[in-house]
mmCIF file of C-alpha atoms in Angstrom:
data_model
loop_
_atom_site.group_PDB
_atom_site.id
_atom_site.type_symbol
_atom_site.label_atom_id
_atom_site.label_comp_id
_atom_site.label_asym_id
_atom_site.label_seq_id
_atom_site.Cartn_x
_atom_site.Cartn_y
_atom_site.Cartn_z
ATOM 1 C CA UNK A 1 0.000 0.000 0.000
ATOM 2 C CA UNK A 2 2.980 2.299 0.363
ATOM 3 C CA UNK A 3 3.447 2.413 -3.415
ATOM 4 C CA UNK A 4 -0.243 3.172 -3.970
ATOM 5 C CA UNK A 5 -0.039 5.880 -1.323
ATOM 6 C CA UNK A 6 2.904 7.475 -3.128
ATOM 7 C CA UNK A 7 1.068 7.327 -6.474
ATOM 8 C CA UNK A 8 -1.944 9.117 -5.004
ATOM 9 C CA UNK A 9 0.311 11.629 -3.246
ATOM 10 C CA UNK A 10 2.031 12.493 -6.538
ATOM 11 C CA UNK A 11 -1.372 12.884 -8.208
ATOM 12 C CA UNK A 12 -2.606 15.094 -5.350
ATOM 13 C CA UNK A 13 0.459 17.340 -5.610
ATOM 14 C CA UNK A 14 0.073 17.632 -9.393
ATOM 15 C CA UNK A 15 -3.583 18.605 -8.997
ATOM 16 C CA UNK A 16 -2.773 21.000 -6.159
ATOM 17 C CA UNK A 17 -0.724 23.410 -8.231
ATOM 18 C CA UNK A 18 0.874 22.751 -11.652
ATOM 19 C CA UNK A 19 -2.207 21.357 -13.418
ATOM 20 C CA UNK A 20 -4.753 23.964 -12.224
ATOM 21 C CA UNK A 21 -2.228 26.787 -12.607
ATOM 22 C CA UNK A 22 -1.741 25.816 -16.241
ATOM 23 C CA UNK A 23 -5.485 25.397 -16.784
ATOM 24 C CA UNK A 24 -6.208 28.857 -15.367
ATOM 25 C CA UNK A 25 -4.082 30.389 -18.145
ATOM 26 C CA UNK A 26 -5.291 28.118 -20.961
ATOM 27 C CA UNK A 27 -6.845 29.936 -23.923
ATOM 28 C CA UNK A 28 -9.184 27.118 -24.938
ATOM 29 C CA UNK A 29 -11.366 27.394 -21.824
ATOM 30 C CA UNK A 30 -13.202 30.447 -23.199
ATOM 31 C CA UNK A 31 -14.007 28.428 -26.338
ATOM 32 C CA UNK A 32 -15.537 25.561 -24.347
ATOM 33 C CA UNK A 33 -16.509 26.908 -20.917
ATOM 34 C CA UNK A 34 -18.825 24.017 -20.088
ATOM 35 C CA UNK A 35 -16.059 21.521 -20.757
ATOM 36 C CA UNK A 36 -13.567 23.632 -18.809
ATOM 37 C CA UNK A 37 -15.952 23.686 -15.852
ATOM 38 C CA UNK A 38 -16.124 19.886 -15.932
ATOM 39 C CA UNK A 39 -12.319 19.779 -15.861
ATOM 40 C CA UNK A 40 -12.161 22.127 -12.858
ATOM 41 C CA UNK A 41 -14.696 19.991 -11.017
ATOM 42 C CA UNK A 42 -12.758 16.811 -11.794
ATOM 43 C CA UNK A 43 -9.523 18.418 -10.576
ATOM 44 C CA UNK A 44 -11.117 19.519 -7.301
ATOM 45 C CA UNK A 45 -12.781 16.154 -6.656
ATOM 46 C CA UNK A 46 -9.820 14.010 -7.688
ATOM 47 C CA UNK A 47 -7.355 16.190 -5.808
ATOM 48 C CA UNK A 48 -9.333 15.845 -2.594
ATOM 49 C CA UNK A 49 -9.843 12.101 -2.992
ATOM 50 C CA UNK A 50 -6.172 11.566 -3.825
ATOM 51 C CA UNK A 51 -4.963 13.592 -0.867
ATOM 52 C CA UNK A 52 -7.216 11.802 1.618
ATOM 53 C CA UNK A 53 -6.658 8.417 -0.038
ATOM 54 C CA UNK A 54 -2.887 8.777 0.102
ATOM 55 C CA UNK A 55 -2.988 9.546 3.820
ATOM 56 C CA UNK A 56 -5.374 6.666 4.494
ATOM 57 C CA UNK A 57 -3.373 4.092 2.558
ATOM 58 C CA UNK A 58 -0.131 5.119 4.219
ATOM 59 C CA UNK A 59 -1.736 4.839 7.639
ATOM 60 C CA UNK A 60 -3.488 1.553 6.846
ATOM 61 C CA UNK A 61 -0.205 -0.008 5.714
ATOM 62 C CA UNK A 62 0.457 -0.636 9.418
ATOM 63 C CA UNK A 63 -2.533 -2.986 9.475
ATOM 64 C CA UNK A 64 -1.915 -5.091 6.368
ATOM 65 C CA UNK A 65 -1.356 -5.139 2.624
ATOM 66 C CA UNK A 66 -4.978 -4.933 1.453
ATOM 67 C CA UNK A 67 -7.029 -1.812 2.203
ATOM 68 C CA UNK A 68 -10.377 -3.265 3.226
ATOM 69 C CA UNK A 69 -9.059 -6.014 5.546
ATOM 70 C CA UNK A 70 -6.671 -3.424 6.975
ATOM 71 C CA UNK A 71 -9.582 -1.056 7.540
ATOM 72 C CA UNK A 72 -11.452 -3.803 9.384
ATOM 73 C CA UNK A 73 -8.415 -4.458 11.570
ATOM 74 C CA UNK A 74 -8.120 -0.724 12.244
ATOM 75 C CA UNK A 75 -11.707 -0.540 13.488
ATOM 76 C CA UNK A 76 -11.487 -3.645 15.667
ATOM 77 C CA UNK A 77 -8.129 -2.744 17.201
ATOM 78 C CA UNK A 78 -9.191 0.850 17.777
ATOM 79 C CA UNK A 79 -12.294 -0.355 19.619
ATOM 80 C CA UNK A 80 -10.059 -2.613 21.718
ATOM 81 C CA UNK A 81 -7.713 0.293 22.409
ATOM 82 C CA UNK A 82 -4.753 -1.421 20.760
ATOM 83 C CA UNK A 83 -2.155 -0.278 18.231
ATOM 84 C CA UNK A 84 -0.562 -2.861 15.893
ATOM 85 C CA UNK A 85 3.044 -3.811 16.473
ATOM 86 C CA UNK A 86 5.382 -1.871 14.213
ATOM 87 C CA UNK A 87 2.991 1.023 13.624
ATOM 88 C CA UNK A 88 4.888 4.299 13.535
ATOM 89 C CA UNK A 89 3.762 7.676 14.771
ATOM 90 C CA UNK A 90 3.750 8.826 11.149
ATOM 91 C CA UNK A 91 1.245 6.142 10.154
ATOM 92 C CA UNK A 92 -1.030 6.876 13.099
ATOM 93 C CA UNK A 93 -0.744 10.602 12.417
ATOM 94 C CA UNK A 94 -1.521 10.030 8.738
ATOM 95 C CA UNK A 95 -4.731 8.177 9.600
ATOM 96 C CA UNK A 96 -5.749 10.852 12.066
ATOM 97 C CA UNK A 97 -5.091 13.677 9.621
ATOM 98 C CA UNK A 98 -7.014 11.886 6.840
ATOM 99 C CA UNK A 99 -10.101 11.543 9.036
ATOM 100 C CA UNK A 100 -9.855 15.140 10.264
ATOM 101 C CA UNK A 101 -9.342 16.515 6.750
ATOM 102 C CA UNK A 102 -12.286 14.579 5.304
ATOM 103 C CA UNK A 103 -14.525 15.664 8.161
ATOM 104 C CA UNK A 104 -13.379 19.270 7.852
ATOM 105 C CA UNK A 105 -14.174 19.405 4.133
ATOM 106 C CA UNK A 106 -17.602 17.785 4.498
ATOM 107 C CA UNK A 107 -18.629 19.882 7.502
ATOM 108 C CA UNK A 108 -17.425 23.081 5.840
ATOM 109 C CA UNK A 109 -19.464 22.291 2.736
ATOM 110 C CA UNK A 110 -22.552 21.669 4.874
ATOM 111 C CA UNK A 111 -22.001 24.855 6.894
ATOM 112 C CA UNK A 112 -21.473 26.934 3.749
ATOM 113 C CA UNK A 113 -24.644 25.535 2.193
ATOM 114 C CA UNK A 114 -26.757 26.179 5.298
ATOM 115 C CA UNK A 115 -25.409 29.705 5.767
ATOM 116 C CA UNK A 116 -25.881 30.577 2.101
ATOM 117 C CA UNK A 117 -29.407 29.168 1.998
ATOM 118 C CA UNK A 118 -30.409 31.215 5.034
ATOM 119 C CA UNK A 119 -28.995 34.373 3.465
ATOM 120 C CA UNK A 120 -30.834 33.701 0.223
ATOM 121 C CA UNK A 121 -34.136 33.119 1.989
ATOM 122 C CA UNK A 122 -33.776 36.426 3.823
ATOM 123 C CA UNK A 123 -32.834 38.149 0.566
ATOM 124 C CA UNK A 124 -35.834 36.625 -1.215
ATOM 125 C CA UNK A 125 -38.120 37.895 1.537
ATOM 126 C CA UNK A 126 -36.654 41.396 1.221
ATOM 127 C CA UNK A 127 -36.988 41.359 -2.566
ATOM 128 C CA UNK A 128 -40.627 40.281 -2.276
ATOM 129 C CA UNK A 129 -41.234 43.155 0.130
ATOM 130 C CA UNK A 130 -39.329 45.920 -1.672
ATOM 131 C CA UNK A 131 -39.896 45.135 -5.354
ATOM 132 C CA UNK A 132 -42.730 44.779 -7.861
ATOM 133 C CA UNK A 133 -43.337 42.156 -10.564
ATOM 134 C CA UNK A 134 -42.166 42.993 -14.070
ATOM 135 C CA UNK A 135 -45.187 42.726 -16.405
ATOM 136 C CA UNK A 136 -44.851 39.913 -18.920
ATOM 137 C CA UNK A 137 -41.754 38.443 -17.262
ATOM 138 C CA UNK A 138 -42.501 35.550 -14.896
ATOM 139 C CA UNK A 139 -40.395 35.326 -11.717
ATOM 140 C CA UNK A 140 -38.827 38.707 -12.461
ATOM 141 C CA UNK A 141 -38.948 41.660 -10.059
ATOM 142 C CA UNK A 142 -38.284 45.388 -10.439
ATOM 143 C CA UNK A 143 -36.313 46.996 -7.608
ATOM 144 C CA UNK A 144 -36.636 50.755 -7.167
ATOM 145 C CA UNK A 145 -32.944 51.631 -7.104
ATOM 146 C CA UNK A 146 -30.986 54.023 -9.352
ATOM 147 C CA UNK A 147 -27.905 51.807 -9.749
ATOM 148 C CA UNK A 148 -28.059 49.512 -12.814
ATOM 149 C CA UNK A 149 -28.135 46.051 -11.262
ATOM 150 C CA UNK A 150 -29.328 42.629 -12.398
ATOM 151 C CA UNK A 151 -28.965 39.372 -10.531
ATOM 152 C CA UNK A 152 -30.739 36.114 -9.903
ATOM 153 C CA UNK A 153 -31.704 34.590 -6.582
ATOM 154 C CA UNK A 154 -31.893 30.788 -6.703
ATOM 155 C CA UNK A 155 -34.016 28.892 -4.229
ATOM 156 C CA UNK A 156 -35.210 25.374 -3.578
ATOM 157 C CA UNK A 157 -38.867 26.277 -4.196
ATOM 158 C CA UNK A 158 -38.721 29.805 -5.603
ATOM 159 C CA UNK A 159 -36.228 31.587 -7.788
ATOM 160 C CA UNK A 160 -36.339 35.131 -9.026
ATOM 161 C CA UNK A 161 -34.469 37.507 -11.315
ATOM 162 C CA UNK A 162 -34.079 41.031 -9.948
ATOM 163 C CA UNK A 163 -33.739 44.097 -12.183
ATOM 164 C CA UNK A 164 -33.200 47.594 -10.843
ATOM 165 C CA UNK A 165 -35.025 50.682 -12.059
ATOM 166 C CA UNK A 166 -31.664 52.127 -13.068
ATOM 167 C CA UNK A 167 -31.034 49.133 -15.324
ATOM 168 C CA UNK A 168 -34.444 49.389 -16.961
ATOM 169 C CA UNK A 169 -33.797 53.039 -17.776
ATOM 170 C CA UNK A 170 -30.356 52.361 -19.288
ATOM 171 C CA UNK A 171 -31.084 49.419 -21.577
ATOM 172 C CA UNK A 172 -33.297 49.132 -24.607
ATOM 173 C CA UNK A 173 -35.743 46.277 -25.071
ATOM 174 C CA UNK A 174 -33.327 43.907 -26.820
ATOM 175 C CA UNK A 175 -30.506 44.526 -24.363
ATOM 176 C CA UNK A 176 -32.857 43.950 -21.453
ATOM 177 C CA UNK A 177 -34.038 40.675 -22.979
ATOM 178 C CA UNK A 178 -30.418 39.579 -23.302
ATOM 179 C CA UNK A 179 -29.730 40.318 -19.627
ATOM 180 C CA UNK A 180 -32.851 38.436 -18.512
ATOM 181 C CA UNK A 181 -31.929 35.386 -20.595
ATOM 182 C CA UNK A 182 -28.422 35.465 -19.139
ATOM 183 C CA UNK A 183 -29.778 35.508 -15.587
ATOM 184 C CA UNK A 184 -32.250 32.724 -16.314
ATOM 185 C CA UNK A 185 -29.402 30.619 -17.653
ATOM 186 C CA UNK A 186 -27.717 30.923 -14.253
ATOM 187 C CA UNK A 187 -30.888 29.656 -12.585
ATOM 188 C CA UNK A 188 -31.568 26.845 -15.054
ATOM 189 C CA UNK A 189 -28.036 25.451 -14.847
ATOM 190 C CA UNK A 190 -27.729 25.763 -11.055
ATOM 191 C CA UNK A 191 -24.581 27.857 -11.220
ATOM 192 C CA UNK A 192 -25.088 28.961 -7.623
ATOM 193 C CA UNK A 193 -24.416 25.400 -6.444
ATOM 194 C CA UNK A 194 -21.251 25.213 -8.518
ATOM 195 C CA UNK A 195 -19.985 28.483 -7.073
ATOM 196 C CA UNK A 196 -20.956 27.378 -3.581
ATOM 197 C CA UNK A 197 -18.879 24.200 -3.797
ATOM 198 C CA UNK A 198 -15.770 26.089 -4.871
ATOM 199 C CA UNK A 199 -16.356 28.811 -2.292
ATOM 200 C CA UNK A 200 -16.617 26.080 0.356
ATOM 201 C CA UNK A 201 -13.310 24.637 -0.841
ATOM 202 C CA UNK A 202 -11.681 28.034 -0.500
ATOM 203 C CA UNK A 203 -13.153 28.588 2.970
ATOM 204 C CA UNK A 204 -12.038 25.153 4.142
ATOM 205 C CA UNK A 205 -8.485 25.613 2.847
ATOM 206 C CA UNK A 206 -7.747 29.361 3.015
ATOM 207 C CA UNK A 207 -4.004 28.639 3.061
ATOM 208 C CA UNK A 208 -4.337 26.676 -0.201
ATOM 209 C CA UNK A 209 -3.662 29.186 -3.035
ATOM 210 C CA UNK A 210 -5.106 27.022 -5.785
ATOM 211 C CA UNK A 211 -8.534 27.068 -4.120
ATOM 212 C CA UNK A 212 -8.783 30.832 -4.648
ATOM 213 C CA UNK A 213 -7.441 30.500 -8.192
ATOM 214 C CA UNK A 214 -10.063 27.861 -8.986
ATOM 215 C CA UNK A 215 -12.840 30.017 -7.565
ATOM 216 C CA UNK A 216 -11.875 32.954 -9.784
ATOM 217 C CA UNK A 217 -11.667 30.746 -12.876
ATOM 218 C CA UNK A 218 -15.017 29.084 -12.196
ATOM 219 C CA UNK A 219 -16.745 32.438 -11.642
ATOM 220 C CA UNK A 220 -15.632 33.517 -15.112
ATOM 221 C CA UNK A 221 -16.634 30.198 -16.682
ATOM 222 C CA UNK A 222 -20.206 30.283 -15.387
ATOM 223 C CA UNK A 223 -20.533 33.767 -16.875
ATOM 224 C CA UNK A 224 -19.315 32.474 -20.248
ATOM 225 C CA UNK A 225 -21.757 29.556 -20.045
ATOM 226 C CA UNK A 226 -24.674 31.855 -19.236
ATOM 227 C CA UNK A 227 -23.630 34.168 -22.077
ATOM 228 C CA UNK A 228 -23.651 31.266 -24.526
ATOM 229 C CA UNK A 229 -27.033 30.078 -23.282
ATOM 230 C CA UNK A 230 -28.475 33.573 -23.685
ATOM 231 C CA UNK A 231 -26.930 33.784 -27.151
ATOM 232 C CA UNK A 232 -29.119 30.846 -28.202
ATOM 233 C CA UNK A 233 -32.143 33.109 -27.685
ATOM 234 C CA UNK A 234 -30.888 36.636 -28.399
ATOM 235 C CA UNK A 235 -28.170 38.293 -30.456
ATOM 236 C CA UNK A 236 -24.868 38.103 -28.610
ATOM 237 C CA UNK A 237 -24.096 41.685 -29.581
ATOM 238 C CA UNK A 238 -27.119 42.844 -27.613
ATOM 239 C CA UNK A 239 -25.790 41.174 -24.477
ATOM 240 C CA UNK A 240 -22.315 42.593 -25.131
ATOM 241 C CA UNK A 241 -23.860 46.036 -25.493
ATOM 242 C CA UNK A 242 -25.667 45.631 -22.165
ATOM 243 C CA UNK A 243 -22.458 44.590 -20.400
ATOM 244 C CA UNK A 244 -20.600 47.560 -21.878
ATOM 245 C CA UNK A 245 -23.344 50.041 -20.954
ATOM 246 C CA UNK A 246 -23.547 48.820 -17.371
ATOM 247 C CA UNK A 247 -19.772 48.824 -17.060
ATOM 248 C CA UNK A 248 -19.483 52.372 -18.378
ATOM 249 C CA UNK A 249 -22.100 53.520 -15.873
ATOM 250 C CA UNK A 250 -19.708 52.825 -13.024
ATOM 251 C CA UNK A 251 -21.809 50.028 -11.549
ATOM 252 C CA UNK A 252 -20.186 46.765 -10.468
ATOM 253 C CA UNK A 253 -20.294 44.265 -13.321
ATOM 254 C CA UNK A 254 -20.059 40.592 -12.559
ATOM 255 C CA UNK A 255 -21.210 37.563 -10.587
ATOM 256 C CA UNK A 256 -21.919 37.836 -6.946
ATOM 257 C CA UNK A 257 -20.058 35.389 -4.743
ATOM 258 C CA UNK A 258 -21.483 32.108 -3.552
ATOM 259 C CA UNK A 259 -22.759 33.683 -0.341
ATOM 260 C CA UNK A 260 -24.730 36.267 -2.320
ATOM 261 C CA UNK A 261 -27.247 36.144 -5.162
ATOM 262 C CA UNK A 262 -25.831 34.507 -8.253
ATOM 263 C CA UNK A 263 -25.829 37.022 -11.044
ATOM 264 C CA UNK A 264 -23.893 38.511 -13.853
ATOM 265 C CA UNK A 265 -23.277 42.019 -12.660
ATOM 266 C CA UNK A 266 -20.222 41.843 -10.465
ATOM 267 C CA UNK A 267 -17.249 40.476 -12.416
ATOM 268 C CA UNK A 268 -13.982 42.405 -12.572
ATOM 269 C CA UNK A 269 -13.199 44.557 -15.599
ATOM 270 C CA UNK A 270 -10.899 41.954 -17.152
ATOM 271 C CA UNK A 271 -13.613 39.285 -17.181
ATOM 272 C CA UNK A 272 -16.223 41.750 -18.452
ATOM 273 C CA UNK A 273 -13.887 42.729 -21.299
ATOM 274 C CA UNK A 274 -13.307 39.077 -22.167
ATOM 275 C CA UNK A 275 -17.050 38.446 -22.188
ATOM 276 C CA UNK A 276 -17.641 41.321 -24.590
ATOM 277 C CA UNK A 277 -14.891 40.108 -26.934
ATOM 278 C CA UNK A 278 -16.323 36.559 -26.891
ATOM 279 C CA UNK A 279 -19.786 37.816 -27.731
ATOM 280 C CA UNK A 280 -18.758 40.262 -30.453
ATOM 281 C CA UNK A 281 -15.844 38.631 -32.221
ATOM 282 C CA UNK A 282 -14.785 35.574 -30.261
ATOM 283 C CA UNK A 283 -13.028 32.505 -31.675
ATOM 284 C CA UNK A 284 -15.192 29.583 -32.780
ATOM 285 C CA UNK A 285 -16.102 26.968 -30.160
ATOM 286 C CA UNK A 286 -13.979 23.869 -29.861
ATOM 287 C CA UNK A 287 -15.132 21.012 -32.045
ATOM 288 C CA UNK A 288 -17.395 18.402 -30.490
ATOM 289 C CA UNK A 289 -14.687 15.746 -30.858
ATOM 290 C CA UNK A 290 -12.154 17.826 -28.923
ATOM 291 C CA UNK A 291 -14.702 18.598 -26.206
ATOM 292 C CA UNK A 292 -15.551 14.908 -25.952
ATOM 293 C CA UNK A 293 -11.873 13.988 -25.642
ATOM 294 C CA UNK A 294 -11.356 16.520 -22.846
ATOM 295 C CA UNK A 295 -14.444 15.352 -20.971
ATOM 296 C CA UNK A 296 -13.328 11.741 -21.325
ATOM 297 C CA UNK A 297 -9.938 12.649 -19.868
ATOM 298 C CA UNK A 298 -11.689 14.458 -16.993
ATOM 299 C CA UNK A 299 -13.812 11.377 -16.288
ATOM 300 C CA UNK A 300 -10.708 9.179 -16.378
ATOM 301 C CA UNK A 301 -9.057 11.518 -13.896
ATOM 302 C CA UNK A 302 -11.963 11.197 -11.459
ATOM 303 C CA UNK A 303 -11.857 7.394 -11.465
ATOM 304 C CA UNK A 304 -8.063 7.254 -11.058
ATOM 305 C CA UNK A 305 -8.119 7.023 -7.222
ATOM 306 C CA UNK A 306 -10.673 4.198 -7.441
ATOM 307 C CA UNK A 307 -8.566 2.482 -10.113
ATOM 308 C CA UNK A 308 -5.495 2.666 -7.875
ATOM 309 C CA UNK A 309 -7.491 1.155 -5.013
ATOM 310 C CA UNK A 310 -8.886 -1.608 -7.234
ATOM 311 C CA UNK A 311 -5.421 -2.429 -8.563
ATOM 312 C CA UNK A 312 -4.117 -2.626 -5.027
ATOM 313 C CA UNK A 313 -6.874 -5.068 -4.053
ATOM 314 C CA UNK A 314 -6.159 -7.291 -7.060
ATOM 315 C CA UNK A 315 -2.407 -7.308 -6.486
ATOM 316 C CA UNK A 316 -2.773 -7.889 -2.752
#
């Protein structure tokens, strides 16, 4: 199991910095944002599984050569208050850290979800109180505020798109339709949950620089995805015009963070500029065969820790 532990450790290190750092600067991601998002998710999931799996296998090596029998011995001997002969402090510490790390990640995800859901419910209640329905636009509310703002509020049983009075005054009919379709794309594709998972990762590992890098990249990708979805319904130039108008007004332009409403009007200037270029004169999307190959590689990456474990069981 030592060899398998080393293999997973090498994979975890690769996915902790060099691979995501390279992906964050890749040019193809803007041409296939949905595929790039799948890759980021596979990196996050595989990296976590590899890190925890490496620690577990190294610790379990004190109990035998096969993981599941060793796990059974660990449970029985722990209940008896015994430690196997030859077990080192490093192996015991590795097991302890693996359990603590897994628990920390899961509990942080749960806490982030609960906190975010409470904030969204309160926000939905405030929106219902302070805004009016937009005629002809289901689940869309008008907020009496001069700043040009648009965002969506996802919810388990109710979701709403919020448009400010300032936005309605700035945009023409086509531009407004483009913004609404963009926001609805966020709701339909559950982008808030995607952002929440990466925000949870960053909160759980604030000392881990790649977590923040991944969060920034994913925020941009969900905007690209929503832009492309809106472009299926409206002219992309209309959406680009809306982004440019709102940006020139001095209002924040881009997605709100995972603890806030998911929307399109709070991204930094660089991302907003990239969005406009994509919509107006962007490169063609990646071919379906290339996207399929990348997604297949991402799926293979996710099953790698399980494949290592299965190989270990067969060999043992």
